Coordinates of N, CA, C and O in Angstrom, one line a residue:
X3 N 10.1 27.2 -32.8 CA 9.1 28.2 -32.6 C 9.6 29.3 -31.7 O 9.4 30.5 -32.1
X4 N 10.3 29.0 -30.7 CA 10.8 30.0 -29.7 C 11.9 30.8 -30.4 O 11.9 32.0 -30.2
X5 N 12.7 30.2 -31.2 CA 13.7 31.0 -31.9 C 13.1 32.0 -32.9 O 13.5 33.1 -33.0
X6 N 12.1 31.5 -33.6 CA 11.4 32.4 -34.6 C 10.8 33.5 -33.9 O 10.8 34.7 -34.3
X7 N 10.2 33.3 -32.7 CA 9.6 34.3 -31.9 C 10.6 35.4 -31.5 O 10.4 36.6 -31.6
X8 N 11.8 34.9 -31.0 CA 12.9 35.8 -30.6 C 13.3 36.6 -31.8 O 13.6 37.8 -31.7
X9 N 13.5 36.0 -33.0 CA 14.0 36.8 -34.1 C 12.9 37.8 -34.5 O 13.3 38.9 -34.9
X10 N 11.7 37.5 -34.4 CA 10.6 38.5 -34.7 C 10.7 39.7 -33.7 O 10.6 40.9 -34.1
X11 N 11.0 39.4 -32.4 CA 11.2 40.5 -31.4 C 12.4 41.3 -31.7 O 12.5 42.5 -31.6
X12 N 13.5 40.7 -32.2 CA 14.7 41.4 -32.6 C 14.4 42.3 -33.8 O 14.9 43.5 -33.8
X13 N 13.5 41.9 -34.7 CA 13.1 42.7 -35.8 C 12.2 43.9 -35.4 O 12.4 45.0 -35.8
X14 N 11.2 43.6 -34.6 CA 10.2 44.6 -34.2 C 10.6 45.5 -33.0 O 10.1 46.6 -32.9
X15 N 11.4 45.0 -32.1 CA 11.8 45.6 -30.9 C 10.7 45.7 -29.9 O 10.8 45.4 -28.7
X16 N 9.5 46.1 -30.3 CA 8.3 46.1 -29.4 C 7.1 46.0 -30.3 O 7.0 46.4 -31.5
X17 N 6.0 45.3 -29.7 CA 4.8 45.1 -30.5 C 3.6 45.0 -29.5 O 3.8 44.5 -28.4
X18 N 2.5 45.5 -29.9 CA 1.3 45.4 -29.0 C 0.9 43.9 -28.9 O 1.2 43.1 -29.8
X19 N 0.1 43.6 -27.9 CA -0.3 42.2 -27.7 C -1.2 41.8 -28.9 O -1.1 40.6 -29.4
X20 N -2.0 42.7 -29.4 CA -2.9 42.4 -30.5 C -2.1 42.1 -31.8 O -2.4 41.1 -32.5
X21 N -1.1 42.9 -32.1 CA -0.2 42.6 -33.2 C 0.6 41.3 -33.1 O 0.8 40.6 -34.1
X22 N 1.0 41.1 -31.9 CA 1.8 39.9 -31.6 C 0.9 38.6 -31.9 O 1.3 37.7 -32.5
X23 N -0.3 38.7 -31.3 CA -1.2 37.6 -31.5 C -1.6 37.4 -33.0 O -1.7 36.2 -33.4
X24 N -1.7 38.5 -33.7 CA -2.1 38.4 -35.1 C -0.9 37.7 -35.9 O -1.1 36.9 -36.8
X25 N 0.3 38.1 -35.5 CA 1.5 37.6 -36.2 C 1.6 36.1 -35.9 O 1.8 35.3 -36.8
X26 N 1.4 35.7 -34.7 CA 1.5 34.3 -34.3 C 0.5 33.5 -35.0 O 0.8 32.4 -35.6
X27 N -0.8 34.0 -35.0 CA -1.9 33.2 -35.7 C -1.7 33.2 -37.2 O -2.3 32.3 -37.9
X28 N -1.1 34.2 -37.8 CA -0.9 34.3 -39.2 C 0.3 33.7 -39.8 O 0.6 33.8 -41.0
X29 N 1.1 33.1 -38.9 CA 2.3 32.4 -39.4 C 2.1 30.9 -39.5 O 2.0 30.2 -38.5
X30 N 1.9 30.4 -40.7 CA 1.5 29.0 -40.9 C 2.4 28.0 -40.3 O 2.0 27.0 -39.8
X31 N 3.7 28.3 -40.2 CA 4.7 27.4 -39.6 C 4.3 27.1 -38.2 O 4.4 25.9 -37.8
X32 N 3.8 28.0 -37.4 CA 3.5 27.7 -36.0 C 2.3 26.7 -36.0 O 2.4 25.8 -35.2
X33 N 1.3 26.9 -36.8 CA 0.2 26.0 -36.8 C 0.6 24.6 -37.2 O 0.2 23.6 -36.7
X34 N 1.5 24.5 -38.2 CA 2.0 23.2 -38.7 C 2.7 22.5 -37.6 O 2.5 21.3 -37.3
X35 N 3.6 23.2 -36.9 CA 4.4 22.6 -35.8 C 3.5 22.2 -34.6 O 3.6 21.1 -34.1
X36 N 2.5 23.1 -34.3 CA 1.6 22.8 -33.2 C 0.8 21.5 -33.5 O 0.6 20.6 -32.7
X37 N 0.3 21.4 -34.8 CA -0.6 20.3 -35.1 C 0.2 19.0 -35.1 O -0.3 17.9 -34.8
X38 N 1.5 19.0 -35.5 CA 2.3 17.8 -35.6 C 2.8 17.4 -34.2 O 2.8 16.2 -33.9
X39 N 3.3 18.3 -33.4 CA 3.9 17.9 -32.2 C 3.2 18.2 -30.9 O 3.5 17.7 -29.8
X40 N 2.2 19.1 -31.0 CA 1.5 19.6 -29.8 C 0.0 19.6 -30.0 O -0.7 20.6 -29.7
X41 N -0.6 18.6 -30.6 CA -1.9 18.6 -31.1 C -3.0 18.8 -30.0 O -4.0 19.3 -30.2
X42 N -2.6 18.4 -28.8 CA -3.5 18.6 -27.7 C -3.5 19.9 -27.0 O -4.3 20.2 -26.1
X43 N -2.8 20.8 -27.6 CA -2.6 22.2 -27.0 C -3.0 23.2 -28.1 O -2.7 23.1 -29.3
X44 N -3.7 24.3 -27.6 CA -4.0 25.3 -28.6 C -2.8 26.2 -29.0 O -1.8 26.2 -28.2
X45 N -2.9 26.8 -30.1 CA -1.7 27.6 -30.5 C -1.5 28.8 -29.5 O -0.4 29.1 -29.2
X46 N -2.6 29.4 -29.0 CA -2.5 30.5 -28.1 C -1.8 30.0 -26.8 O -0.9 30.6 -26.3
X47 N -2.2 28.8 -26.3 CA -1.5 28.3 -25.1 C -0.1 28.0 -25.3 O 0.8 28.3 -24.5
X48 N 0.2 27.3 -26.4 CA 1.6 26.9 -26.7 C 2.5 28.2 -26.9 O 3.6 28.2 -26.3
X49 N 2.1 29.1 -27.6 CA 2.9 30.3 -27.8 C 3.0 31.2 -26.6 O 4.0 31.8 -26.3
X50 N 2.0 31.1 -25.7 CA 2.1 31.8 -24.4 C 3.1 31.2 -23.6 O 3.9 31.9 -22.9
X51 N 3.2 29.8 -23.6 CA 4.2 29.1 -22.8 C 5.6 29.5 -23.3 O 6.5 29.7 -22.5
X52 N 5.7 29.5 -24.6 CA 7.0 29.8 -25.2 C 7.5 31.2 -24.9 O 8.6 31.5 -24.6
X53 N 6.5 32.2 -25.0 CA 6.9 33.5 -24.6 C 7.3 33.6 -23.1 O 8.2 34.3 -22.8
X54 N 6.6 32.9 -22.3 CA 6.9 32.9 -20.8 C 8.3 32.3 -20.6 O 9.0 32.8 -19.8
X55 N 8.7 31.4 -21.4 CA 10.1 30.8 -21.3 C 11.1 31.9 -21.8 O 12.1 32.1 -21.1
X56 N 10.8 32.6 -22.8 CA 11.7 33.7 -23.3 C 11.8 34.8 -22.2 O 12.9 35.3 -21.9
X57 N 10.7 35.1 -21.5 CA 10.7 36.1 -20.5 C 11.5 35.6 -19.3 O 12.3 36.4 -18.7
X58 N 11.3 34.3 -18.9 CA 12.0 33.8 -17.8 C 13.5 33.8 -17.9 O 14.2 34.0 -16.9
X59 N 14.0 33.7 -19.1 CA 15.5 33.7 -19.3 C 16.0 35.1 -19.7 O 17.2 35.3 -20.0
X60 N 15.1 36.1 -19.7 CA 15.5 37.5 -19.9 C 15.6 37.8 -21.4 O 16.2 38.9 -21.7
X61 N 15.1 37.0 -22.3 CA 15.2 37.3 -23.7 C 14.0 38.1 -24.3 O 14.0 38.6 -25.4
X62 N 13.0 38.3 -23.4 CA 11.8 39.1 -23.8 C 11.2 39.7 -22.6 O 11.5 39.3 -21.4
X63 N 10.3 40.7 -22.8 CA 9.6 41.3 -21.7 C 8.2 41.5 -22.2 O 7.9 41.7 -23.4
X64 N 7.2 41.5 -21.2 CA 5.8 41.7 -21.6 C 5.2 42.5 -20.4 O 5.5 42.3 -19.3
X65 N 4.3 43.5 -20.8 CA 3.6 44.2 -19.8 C 2.2 44.6 -20.5 O 1.9 44.1 -21.6
X66 N 1.5 45.5 -19.9 CA 0.2 45.9 -20.4 C 0.3 46.5 -21.8 O -0.7 46.4 -22.6
X67 N 1.4 47.1 -22.2 CA 1.5 47.7 -23.5 C 1.8 46.7 -24.6 O 1.5 47.0 -25.8
X68 N 2.5 45.6 -24.3 CA 2.8 44.6 -25.3 C 4.0 43.8 -25.0 O 4.4 43.7 -23.8
X69 N 4.7 43.3 -26.0 CA 5.8 42.4 -25.9 C 7.0 43.2 -26.4 O 6.9 43.9 -27.5
X70 N 8.2 43.0 -25.8 CA 9.4 43.7 -26.2 C 10.6 42.8 -26.2 O 10.6 41.9 -25.4
X71 N 11.5 43.1 -27.0 CA 12.8 42.4 -27.0 C 13.5 42.8 -25.8 O 13.4 44.0 -25.3
X72 N 14.3 41.9 -25.2 CA 15.1 42.3 -24.0 C 16.5 42.0 -24.3 O 16.9 41.2 -25.1

């Protein structure tokens, strides 16, 4: 999931939080993985954690305007 998120950031370069959330929610693969391996966690929480990991290693940035590739 994290790799797919990074590739999307490479493609888009920058995206608003609303568009990012819509993409995450509209990508069936994410829900299938969440349901199978992280059933006790919401998709929003899971993808937020993954984005935080990308930010922590310098692979992404996030601010009030949205999410950006780093």
